[in-house]
Short mmCIF file of C-alpha atoms and ligand atoms in Angstrom, two decimals:
data_model
loop_
_atom_site.label_atom_id
_atom_site.label_comp_id
_atom_site.label_asym_id
_atom_site.label_seq_id
_atom_site.Cartn_x
_atom_site.Cartn_y
_atom_site.Cartn_z
CA MET O 1 -18.79 25.70 13.62
CA ALA O 2 -17.88 24.23 10.26
CA GLU O 3 -20.86 23.72 8.00
CA VAL O 4 -20.05 20.23 6.97
CA ASN O 5 -22.85 17.79 6.65
CA VAL O 6 -21.82 14.34 7.72
CA GLU O 7 -24.56 11.78 7.83
CA THR O 8 -24.17 9.01 10.34
CA SER O 9 -22.82 5.79 8.98
CA GLN O 10 -24.48 3.58 11.55
CA GLY O 11 -25.44 0.25 10.12
CA THR O 12 -22.61 0.30 7.61
CA PRO O 13 -20.59 -2.92 7.76
CA GLY O 14 -17.53 -2.59 9.95
CA VAL O 15 -18.72 0.55 11.72
CA ALA O 16 -18.79 0.62 15.52
CA ALA O 17 -22.19 1.17 17.08
CA GLY O 18 -21.08 3.11 20.19
CA GLY O 19 -19.01 2.50 23.31
CA GLU O 20 -16.14 1.11 21.28
CA THR O 21 -12.71 2.32 20.22
CA VAL O 22 -12.50 3.34 16.59
CA VAL O 23 -9.38 4.23 14.63
CA MET O 24 -9.99 6.47 11.60
CA LYS O 25 -7.23 7.29 9.13
CA PHE O 26 -7.44 10.17 6.64
CA GLY O 27 -5.07 10.26 3.65
CA GLY O 28 -3.41 13.29 2.08
CA THR O 29 -6.23 14.30 -0.30
CA SER O 30 -8.74 13.95 2.54
CA VAL O 31 -7.00 16.71 4.55
CA ALA O 32 -5.57 18.74 1.65
CA GLY O 33 -7.36 22.10 1.91
CA PRO O 34 -9.07 23.84 4.84
CA GLU O 35 -12.50 22.54 3.82
CA ASP O 36 -11.20 18.99 3.48
CA LEU O 37 -9.61 19.18 6.90
CA LYS O 38 -12.82 20.52 8.43
CA ARG O 39 -14.78 17.74 6.68
CA ALA O 40 -12.46 15.17 8.24
CA ALA O 41 -12.82 16.87 11.64
CA ALA O 42 -16.61 16.74 11.34
CA ARG O 43 -16.47 13.00 10.52
CA ILE O 44 -14.24 12.39 13.50
CA VAL O 45 -16.57 14.36 15.78
CA ALA O 46 -19.61 12.48 14.43
CA GLU O 47 -17.94 9.22 15.43
CA ARG O 48 -17.23 10.60 18.92
CA GLU O 49 -20.84 11.74 19.21
CA ARG O 50 -21.96 8.18 18.53
CA GLY O 51 -20.36 7.40 21.88
CA ASN O 52 -17.12 5.87 20.62
CA LYS O 53 -13.57 6.59 21.73
CA VAL O 54 -11.87 8.00 18.65
CA VAL O 55 -8.26 7.96 17.51
CA ALA O 56 -7.65 9.62 14.14
CA VAL O 57 -4.44 9.10 12.21
CA LEU O 58 -3.72 11.76 9.63
CA SER O 59 -1.41 11.94 6.61
CA ALA O 60 0.44 15.00 5.42
CA ARG O 61 -1.78 17.43 3.51
CA GLY O 62 -2.09 17.00 -0.26
CA LYS O 63 1.30 16.69 -1.92
CA THR O 64 3.25 17.83 1.15
CA THR O 65 5.42 14.71 1.38
CA ASP O 66 6.36 14.99 -2.31
CA GLU O 67 7.19 18.66 -1.80
CA LEU O 68 9.39 17.87 1.19
CA LEU O 69 11.21 15.24 -0.89
CA THR O 70 11.74 17.82 -3.65
CA MET O 71 13.09 20.31 -1.11
CA ALA O 72 15.62 17.79 0.13
CA GLY O 73 16.61 17.02 -3.47
CA GLU O 74 17.25 20.71 -4.11
CA ILE O 75 19.74 20.76 -1.26
CA SER O 76 21.51 17.45 -1.55
CA ASP O 77 21.91 14.52 -3.97
CA ARG O 78 22.28 12.13 -1.06
CA PRO O 79 20.42 13.53 1.91
CA SER O 80 21.21 11.94 5.26
CA PRO O 81 18.42 9.40 5.97
CA ARG O 82 18.16 10.61 9.57
CA GLU O 83 17.62 14.21 8.49
CA MET O 84 15.23 13.04 5.76
CA ASP O 85 13.03 11.55 8.45
CA MET O 86 13.21 14.72 10.54
CA LEU O 87 11.99 16.58 7.47
CA LEU O 88 9.34 14.14 6.21
CA SER O 89 7.74 13.64 9.61
CA THR O 90 6.77 17.33 9.79
CA GLY O 91 3.97 17.00 7.21
CA GLU O 92 1.78 14.76 9.37
CA ARG O 93 2.30 16.97 12.46
CA ILE O 94 0.87 19.95 10.60
CA SER O 95 -2.31 18.02 9.68
CA CYS O 96 -2.84 16.80 13.24
CA ALA O 97 -2.36 20.16 14.95
CA LEU O 98 -4.74 21.86 12.50
CA CYS O 99 -7.33 19.11 12.83
CA ALA O 100 -7.20 19.34 16.63
CA MET O 101 -7.94 23.07 16.29
CA ALA O 102 -10.92 22.31 14.04
CA ILE O 103 -12.24 19.76 16.54
CA TRP O 104 -11.99 22.21 19.44
CA ASP O 105 -14.05 24.63 17.31
CA LEU O 106 -16.68 21.90 16.94
CA GLY O 107 -16.98 21.79 20.72
CA HIS O 108 -14.91 18.68 21.51
CA GLN O 109 -11.65 18.10 23.36
CA ALA O 110 -8.76 17.05 21.15
CA ILE O 111 -5.04 16.44 21.49
CA SER O 112 -2.54 15.94 18.68
CA LEU O 113 0.46 13.65 19.17
CA THR O 114 3.55 12.93 17.09
CA GLY O 115 4.25 9.27 16.36
CA SER O 116 6.83 9.27 19.13
CA GLN O 117 4.43 10.81 21.67
CA ALA O 118 1.82 8.26 20.62
CA GLY O 119 4.20 5.40 21.48
CA ILE O 120 4.94 4.14 17.96
CA VAL O 121 8.27 2.38 18.41
CA THR O 122 10.21 1.28 15.33
CA ASP O 123 13.52 -0.19 14.29
CA SER O 124 16.23 2.25 13.15
CA SER O 125 15.84 1.80 9.42
CA HIS O 126 15.36 5.41 8.34
CA THR O 127 12.72 6.10 5.66
CA LYS O 128 11.56 2.44 5.74
CA ALA O 129 11.24 1.74 9.45
CA ARG O 130 9.14 -1.13 10.80
CA ILE O 131 6.90 -0.80 13.81
CA VAL O 132 8.22 -3.09 16.56
CA ASP O 133 6.02 -1.99 19.47
CA VAL O 134 3.10 0.30 20.26
CA ARG O 135 3.11 1.77 23.77
CA ALA O 136 -0.36 3.23 23.79
CA GLY O 137 -0.54 4.36 27.44
CA ARG O 138 -0.65 8.06 26.65
CA ILE O 139 -3.37 7.60 24.04
CA GLU O 140 -5.42 5.49 26.46
CA GLN O 141 -5.18 8.17 29.16
CA ALA O 142 -6.34 10.82 26.71
CA LEU O 143 -9.23 8.65 25.53
CA ASP O 144 -10.26 8.00 29.13
CA ARG O 145 -10.35 11.77 29.68
CA GLY O 146 -12.77 11.98 26.75
CA ASP O 147 -10.31 13.51 24.29
CA ILE O 148 -10.30 12.77 20.61
CA VAL O 149 -6.70 11.78 19.84
CA LEU O 150 -5.01 12.85 16.59
CA VAL O 151 -1.88 10.85 15.77
CA ALA O 152 0.64 11.89 13.14
CA GLY O 153 0.81 8.95 10.73
CA PHE O 154 3.85 7.54 8.92
CA GLN O 155 6.32 8.04 11.78
CA GLY O 156 7.70 6.62 14.95
CA VAL O 157 10.78 6.69 17.11
CA SER O 158 13.63 4.22 17.28
CA THR O 159 14.36 3.15 20.83
CA ASP O 160 17.94 2.30 19.86
CA SER O 161 18.88 5.66 18.38
CA LYS O 162 16.07 7.77 19.95
CA ASP O 163 15.65 9.26 16.48
CA VAL O 164 12.49 10.00 14.55
CA THR O 165 11.83 7.45 11.80
CA THR O 166 9.33 7.22 8.95
CA LEU O 167 7.55 4.10 7.75
CA GLY O 168 7.85 4.29 3.95
CA ARG O 169 5.43 5.86 1.47
CA GLY O 170 1.83 5.26 2.41
CA GLY O 171 2.93 4.46 5.96
CA SER O 172 0.04 6.22 7.72
CA ASP O 173 -2.09 3.18 6.87
CA THR O 174 0.27 1.07 8.96
CA THR O 175 0.22 3.55 11.85
CA ALA O 176 -3.57 3.29 11.87
CA VAL O 177 -3.65 -0.51 11.78
CA ALA O 178 -0.96 -0.80 14.48
CA LEU O 179 -2.92 1.52 16.75
CA ALA O 180 -6.15 -0.36 16.07
CA ALA O 181 -4.39 -3.58 17.11
CA ALA O 182 -2.84 -2.06 20.24
CA LEU O 183 -6.09 -0.44 21.36
CA GLY O 184 -8.29 -3.43 20.55
CA ALA O 185 -10.32 -1.20 18.22
CA SER O 186 -13.39 -2.76 16.67
CA VAL O 187 -12.46 -1.41 13.26
CA CYS O 188 -9.72 0.50 11.44
CA GLU O 189 -11.40 2.89 9.03
CA ILE O 190 -9.16 4.01 6.16
CA TYR O 191 -10.72 7.13 4.62
CA THR O 192 -9.31 7.93 1.21
CA ASP O 193 -10.06 9.65 -2.11
CA VAL O 194 -11.77 6.65 -3.74
CA ALA O 195 -14.81 4.71 -2.58
CA GLY O 196 -12.86 1.57 -1.61
CA VAL O 197 -10.73 -1.11 -3.22
CA PHE O 198 -11.56 -1.54 -6.91
CA THR O 199 -10.96 -4.23 -9.53
CA ALA O 200 -8.27 -1.89 -10.94
CA ASP O 201 -7.05 1.61 -10.17
CA PRO O 202 -10.24 3.61 -10.92
CA ARG O 203 -8.11 6.50 -12.18
CA LEU O 204 -6.78 4.29 -14.96
CA VAL O 205 -9.88 2.18 -15.56
CA PRO O 206 -13.07 4.21 -15.09
CA ALA O 207 -15.17 1.03 -15.49
CA ALA O 208 -13.46 -0.60 -12.51
CA ARG O 209 -15.88 -2.05 -9.96
CA LYS O 210 -15.70 -1.45 -6.23
CA LEU O 211 -15.29 -4.65 -4.24
CA VAL O 212 -17.59 -5.07 -1.25
CA GLN O 213 -15.01 -7.24 0.46
CA ILE O 214 -11.66 -8.74 -0.25
CA SER O 215 -9.58 -11.36 1.54
CA PHE O 216 -6.31 -10.50 3.29
CA GLU O 217 -4.47 -12.86 0.94
CA GLU O 218 -5.72 -11.10 -2.18
CA MET O 219 -5.25 -7.62 -0.69
CA LEU O 220 -1.67 -8.51 0.24
CA GLU O 221 -0.96 -9.51 -3.35
CA MET O 222 -2.69 -6.38 -4.65
CA SER O 223 -0.75 -4.04 -2.36
CA ALA O 224 2.50 -5.84 -3.11
CA SER O 225 1.92 -5.44 -6.84
CA GLY O 226 1.13 -1.73 -6.86
CA ALA O 227 -2.38 -1.05 -5.50
CA GLY O 228 -1.28 1.84 -3.27
CA VAL O 229 -4.74 2.26 -1.79
CA LEU O 230 -3.51 0.26 1.25
CA GLN O 231 0.17 0.09 2.15
CA LEU O 232 1.44 -3.50 2.01
CA ARG O 233 2.70 -3.47 5.59
CA SER O 234 -0.66 -2.28 6.88
CA VAL O 235 -2.35 -5.31 5.34
CA GLU O 236 0.31 -7.66 6.75
CA TYR O 237 -0.06 -6.10 10.18
CA ALA O 238 -3.85 -6.33 10.04
CA ARG O 239 -3.75 -10.00 9.04
CA ASN O 240 -1.22 -10.86 11.73
CA HIS O 241 -3.17 -9.06 14.46
CA GLY O 242 -6.72 -9.77 13.29
CA VAL O 243 -7.59 -6.11 12.61
CA ARG O 244 -10.65 -5.42 10.47
CA ILE O 245 -9.81 -2.83 7.79
CA HIS O 246 -12.64 -0.84 6.29
CA CYS O 247 -11.50 1.23 3.31
CA ARG O 248 -13.90 3.97 2.23
CA SER O 249 -14.31 7.45 0.79
CA SER O 250 -13.84 10.52 2.95
CA PHE O 251 -15.84 12.56 0.43
CA GLU O 252 -19.06 10.61 0.23
CA GLU O 253 -21.07 8.10 2.21
CA GLY O 254 -20.86 4.52 1.06
CA THR O 255 -20.19 1.03 2.21
CA GLY O 256 -16.55 0.93 1.13
CA THR O 257 -14.58 -2.30 1.11
CA LEU O 258 -13.96 -4.62 4.05
CA VAL O 259 -10.74 -6.62 4.17
CA VAL O 260 -11.61 -9.93 5.79
CA ALA O 261 -10.31 -13.45 6.34
CA GLU O 262 -10.66 -15.70 3.30
CA GLU O 263 -13.27 -17.90 5.04
CA GLU O 264 -15.47 -14.82 5.43
CA THR O 265 -15.45 -13.72 1.80
CA MET O 266 -18.66 -14.27 -0.07
CA GLU O 267 -17.32 -13.58 -3.54
CA ASN O 268 -15.14 -16.17 -5.14
CA PRO O 269 -14.12 -14.95 -8.58
CA PHE O 270 -11.09 -16.57 -10.16
CA VAL O 271 -9.67 -13.17 -11.00
CA THR O 272 -10.42 -10.37 -8.54
CA ALA O 273 -8.35 -7.44 -9.75
CA VAL O 274 -5.69 -6.09 -12.08
CA THR O 275 -2.91 -4.11 -10.46
CA HIS O 276 0.01 -2.21 -11.86
CA SER O 277 3.08 -0.22 -11.07
CA SER O 278 5.04 2.07 -13.35
CA ASP O 279 7.95 2.95 -11.13
CA GLU O 280 10.20 -0.05 -11.25
CA ALA O 281 13.69 -0.59 -12.58
CA ARG O 282 15.55 -3.67 -13.76
CA VAL O 283 19.11 -4.65 -13.07
CA THR O 284 20.74 -7.29 -15.27
CA LEU O 285 24.02 -8.84 -14.27
CA ALA O 286 25.50 -10.36 -17.43
CA GLY O 287 28.12 -13.07 -17.09
CA VAL O 288 27.83 -13.69 -13.37
CA ARG O 289 30.65 -15.99 -12.18
CA ASN O 290 29.15 -19.46 -12.24
CA GLU O 291 30.02 -20.71 -8.76
CA PRO O 292 28.05 -21.67 -5.65
CA GLY O 293 27.23 -18.80 -3.33
CA MET O 294 27.18 -15.95 -5.90
CA ALA O 295 23.41 -15.37 -5.75
CA GLY O 296 23.53 -15.56 -1.97
CA ARG O 297 26.22 -12.88 -1.81
CA ILE O 298 24.53 -10.58 -4.30
CA PHE O 299 21.10 -10.72 -2.65
CA THR O 300 22.55 -10.48 0.87
CA ALA O 301 24.25 -7.25 -0.19
CA LEU O 302 20.92 -5.95 -1.54
CA ALA O 303 19.09 -6.93 1.64
CA ASP O 304 21.77 -5.27 3.78
CA ALA O 305 21.27 -2.10 1.73
CA ASN O 306 17.53 -2.38 2.51
CA VAL O 307 16.62 -2.79 -1.17
CA ASN O 308 13.41 -4.72 -1.83
CA VAL O 309 13.88 -7.07 -4.76
CA ASP O 310 10.81 -8.16 -6.67
CA VAL O 311 10.94 -10.39 -9.78
CA ILE O 312 14.16 -12.44 -10.13
CA ILE O 313 15.25 -14.48 -13.16
CA GLN O 314 18.48 -16.39 -13.58
CA ASN O 315 19.45 -18.29 -16.72
CA GLU O 316 21.88 -21.19 -16.81
CA PRO O 317 25.07 -20.26 -18.70
CA VAL O 318 25.02 -21.42 -22.34
CA SER O 319 28.32 -23.23 -21.79
CA THR O 320 30.81 -23.77 -18.98
CA SER O 321 32.99 -20.98 -20.35
CA HIS O 322 30.13 -18.47 -19.98
CA GLY O 323 28.79 -16.78 -16.87
CA ALA O 324 25.09 -16.83 -15.91
CA ASP O 325 22.68 -13.96 -16.60
CA LEU O 326 20.77 -12.70 -13.58
CA SER O 327 18.02 -10.06 -13.78
CA PHE O 328 15.84 -8.62 -11.06
CA THR O 329 13.55 -5.67 -10.53
CA VAL O 330 13.66 -3.07 -7.73
CA GLY O 331 11.75 0.13 -7.02
CA ARG O 332 13.10 2.90 -9.29
CA ASN O 333 14.16 4.93 -6.25
CA ASP O 334 16.35 2.07 -5.09
CA LEU O 335 18.19 1.59 -8.40
CA ALA O 336 21.34 3.58 -7.54
CA THR O 337 21.62 1.96 -4.11
CA ALA O 338 21.15 -1.49 -5.65
CA VAL O 339 23.93 -1.01 -8.20
CA GLU O 340 26.29 0.37 -5.55
CA ALA O 341 25.54 -2.53 -3.24
CA ILE O 342 26.37 -5.07 -5.97
CA GLU O 343 29.55 -3.29 -6.97
CA ALA O 344 30.62 -3.36 -3.35
CA VAL O 345 30.16 -7.16 -3.16
CA ASP O 346 32.79 -7.90 -5.69
CA VAL O 347 33.57 -5.84 -8.76
CA SER O 348 34.17 -8.98 -10.77
CA ALA O 349 30.88 -10.63 -9.71
CA ALA O 350 29.54 -9.98 -13.19
CA GLU O 351 31.08 -9.03 -16.55
CA GLU O 352 28.56 -6.25 -16.97
CA ILE O 353 25.81 -4.53 -14.97
CA LEU O 354 22.99 -3.24 -17.17
CA THR O 355 20.04 -1.19 -15.91
CA ASP O 356 16.68 -0.12 -17.30
CA ASP O 357 14.73 2.44 -15.30
CA LYS O 358 11.61 2.47 -17.48
CA ILE O 359 10.11 -0.79 -16.35
CA GLY O 360 6.52 -1.35 -15.28
CA LYS O 361 4.55 -4.32 -14.10
CA VAL O 362 1.01 -5.52 -14.56
CA SER O 363 -0.49 -8.27 -12.40
CA ILE O 364 -3.72 -10.11 -12.00
CA VAL O 365 -4.76 -11.31 -8.57
CA GLY O 366 -7.45 -13.78 -7.57
CA ALA O 367 -7.82 -16.51 -4.97
CA GLY O 368 -9.91 -18.60 -7.37
CA MET O 369 -6.90 -18.88 -9.69
CA ARG O 370 -5.56 -21.68 -7.51
CA SER O 371 -8.21 -24.02 -8.82
CA HIS O 372 -8.58 -22.67 -12.37
CA PRO O 373 -5.78 -23.60 -14.76
CA GLY O 374 -5.11 -21.53 -17.85
CA VAL O 375 -5.27 -18.04 -16.37
CA ALA O 376 -1.60 -17.42 -17.15
CA ALA O 377 -2.06 -18.49 -20.76
CA LYS O 378 -4.91 -16.03 -21.13
CA VAL O 379 -2.90 -13.17 -19.60
CA PHE O 380 -0.02 -13.78 -22.01
CA LYS O 381 -2.36 -13.99 -24.99
CA VAL O 382 -4.15 -10.76 -24.09
CA LEU O 383 -0.85 -8.90 -23.77
CA GLY O 384 0.43 -10.46 -26.99
CA ASP O 385 -2.72 -9.42 -28.87
CA GLU O 386 -2.10 -5.85 -27.63
CA GLY O 387 1.44 -6.00 -29.04
CA ILE O 388 2.93 -5.74 -25.56
CA ASN O 389 6.21 -7.55 -25.03
CA ILE O 390 6.51 -9.50 -21.78
CA GLU O 391 10.02 -9.08 -20.42
CA MET O 392 9.80 -11.08 -17.20
CA ILE O 393 7.14 -13.22 -15.54
CA SER O 394 6.59 -14.20 -11.94
CA THR O 395 3.74 -16.05 -10.28
CA SER O 396 2.36 -16.98 -6.89
CA PRO O 397 -0.59 -19.33 -6.37
CA ILE O 398 -2.94 -16.34 -6.57
CA LYS O 399 -1.05 -13.83 -8.74
CA ILE O 400 0.51 -13.58 -12.18
CA SER O 401 2.84 -10.63 -12.83
CA CYS O 402 4.38 -9.53 -16.10
CA VAL O 403 7.19 -7.01 -16.32
CA ILE O 404 6.66 -4.82 -19.38
CA ALA O 405 7.76 -1.40 -20.66
CA ALA O 406 6.48 1.33 -18.31
CA ASP O 407 4.74 3.23 -21.13
CA ARG O 408 2.58 0.19 -22.05
CA VAL O 409 1.24 -0.28 -18.52
CA PRO O 410 -2.06 1.63 -18.98
CA ASP O 411 -2.91 -0.34 -22.18
CA ALA O 412 -2.05 -3.61 -20.46
CA VAL O 413 -4.23 -2.87 -17.42
CA ARG O 414 -7.24 -1.90 -19.54
CA ALA O 415 -6.89 -4.89 -21.86
CA LEU O 416 -6.67 -7.36 -18.96
CA HIS O 417 -9.52 -5.71 -17.05
CA ASP O 418 -11.70 -5.98 -20.17
CA SER O 419 -10.70 -9.51 -21.08
CA PHE O 420 -11.33 -10.88 -17.61
CA ASP O 421 -14.62 -9.00 -17.56
CA LEU O 422 -14.00 -7.32 -14.24
CA GLY O 423 -16.01 -4.16 -14.97
CA ASP O 424 -19.19 -2.89 -13.44
CA ASP O 425 -21.64 -4.96 -15.45
CA ALA O 426 -19.74 -8.22 -15.30
CA ILE O 427 -21.00 -11.34 -13.52
CA HIS O 428 -18.08 -13.22 -12.14
CA TYR O 429 -18.93 -15.41 -9.24
CA GLU O 430 -18.97 -19.09 -8.76
CA ASP O 431 -22.43 -20.43 -8.02
CA SER O 432 -23.08 -22.98 -5.30
CA THR O 433 -22.10 -25.83 -7.62
CA GLY O 434 -18.70 -24.25 -8.14
CA GLU O 435 -19.52 -23.50 -11.76
CA HIS O 436 -17.88 -20.34 -12.99
CA LYS O 437 -20.24 -17.63 -14.21
CA ALA O 438 -17.98 -15.11 -15.95
CA ARG O 439 -19.01 -14.29 -19.50
CA ALA O 440 -15.53 -13.79 -20.87
CA GLY O 441 -13.86 -15.63 -18.07
CA SER O 442 -13.46 -19.10 -19.53
CA ARG O 443 -9.96 -20.03 -20.42
P1 ADP E 501 -4.37 8.33 0.62
O1 ADP E 501 -3.67 9.64 0.43
O2 ADP E 501 -5.78 8.46 1.06
O3 ADP E 501 -3.57 7.36 1.44
P2 ADP E 501 -3.47 6.96 -1.77
O4 ADP E 501 -3.14 7.83 -2.92
O5 ADP E 501 -2.35 6.41 -0.97
O6 ADP E 501 -4.51 7.73 -0.84
O7 ADP E 501 -4.38 5.71 -2.23
C1 ADP E 501 -5.57 5.95 -2.94
C2 ADP E 501 -5.30 5.82 -4.43
O8 ADP E 501 -4.96 4.47 -4.71
C3 ADP E 501 -6.49 6.10 -5.29
O9 ADP E 501 -6.61 7.46 -5.57
C4 ADP E 501 -6.22 5.25 -6.54
O10 ADP E 501 -5.74 6.02 -7.62
C5 ADP E 501 -5.09 4.31 -6.11
N1 ADP E 501 -5.40 2.91 -6.41
C6 ADP E 501 -4.56 2.06 -7.06
N2 ADP E 501 -5.12 0.87 -7.22
C7 ADP E 501 -6.34 0.93 -6.64
C8 ADP E 501 -7.40 -0.02 -6.49
N3 ADP E 501 -7.31 -1.27 -6.95
N4 ADP E 501 -8.54 0.39 -5.85
C9 ADP E 501 -8.63 1.65 -5.37
N5 ADP E 501 -7.67 2.58 -5.50
C10 ADP E 501 -6.53 2.24 -6.13
N1 LIG E 502 2.53 11.25 3.80
C1 LIG E 502 3.14 9.96 3.56
C2 LIG E 502 3.18 9.68 2.06
O1 LIG E 502 2.78 10.51 1.28
C3 LIG E 502 2.48 8.85 4.31
C4 LIG E 502 1.03 8.60 3.97
O2 LIG E 502 0.36 9.45 3.38
O3 LIG E 502 0.54 7.53 4.29
O4 LIG E 502 3.64 8.65 1.67
MG1 MG E 503 -2.00 6.07 1.05
#
């Protein structure tokens, strides 16, 4: 028996009390070494011993997925996407088989399943597949037998091609949420290496504060703008299927963060969090032919190449004899594909294609921003005072993003987190009269 002490978490918000189906997901750090894996197994068993049916979704151990990507890169500059998925999907299988062994040693029945065996059906878009169906019959049978079911995260099978697919980086979160929806689980527990969702990445901002709850809308914006703690698609899936996500630490007890509908949130700060990403790239098309349909053709080509485009800016030509300038950002890994896709549209679409692969982005997110003007002005001033040049700006009703040089991202995040007073000792709630209580929060 592993000597891992796991206290019960009964009474914690979002935790099933017994007789329910619970989905628990453990990320890479949470299953990295043998002791971590046994700790996860003990947590899973504790949940089973509370009388719940338990499905655990596991990620690949530690840096396994990165190592597999490096291996592929050592063999080929352009690995076949199908074979990439065959390779990448192995990491999660290792975790699940080992965890099942640990659970048997703890005196419980366990069965590990690949994504395909678990009924995770996807489209055929290799390395970025979307879940289109969950056929959970085999899992349900195993649960009815009393087994604990371990499901390899991040993968599925395409019914069209019958091939193994993967769901994009961080995709085990989406496996877990999709299973929670299909099984009618009372909660989807995401166990990770931080205590929950914070007001900024706690690795970059040690003073960041853990949020007790956050709305789906805000979490979607956070995930979309770089908070990798929950994969964007997992949050979308949870919102669309009404799944309760409970994000918490696998290393310590604690209440974690609940992702809930906006009506349920008790906090109503105008700025909730600062997010960032440092792995973006910008493409600028200078002198784009100024005729109807050009943007449509360019972005259709990017969509067909499965490239996610983020911030887009187009300037009117200075005169009729000039072309327009069009800039947009993409994930750095997609840069080569994006440029190829545009060149394939029409080589004369633009006079010049310029790229910058050292682009980062800093964003602030907050539902209260809708009703508080002046937040954008404050963001720009804070960055200006730090001597950080804003290269592109995009906004949504609850988010302001600035594209900046990648190497200035940490300074920008800390300056914004400080200026909006998001840290541990800050008061930033509206009181019942709607009056804002942030000390440095007025704009
Ligand atoms: P896992 O392997 O468990 O899926 P991830 O590395 O995908 O873990 O996500 C957890 C990491 O997300 C944390 O270690 C943290 O550095 C990062 N992170 C970024 N932004 C946030 C945030 N706002 N709150 C919490 N964690 C964040
Ligand atoms: N192992 C995959 C990754 O590193 C999926 C996951 O951990 O969610 O992206
Ligand atoms: Mg993750």
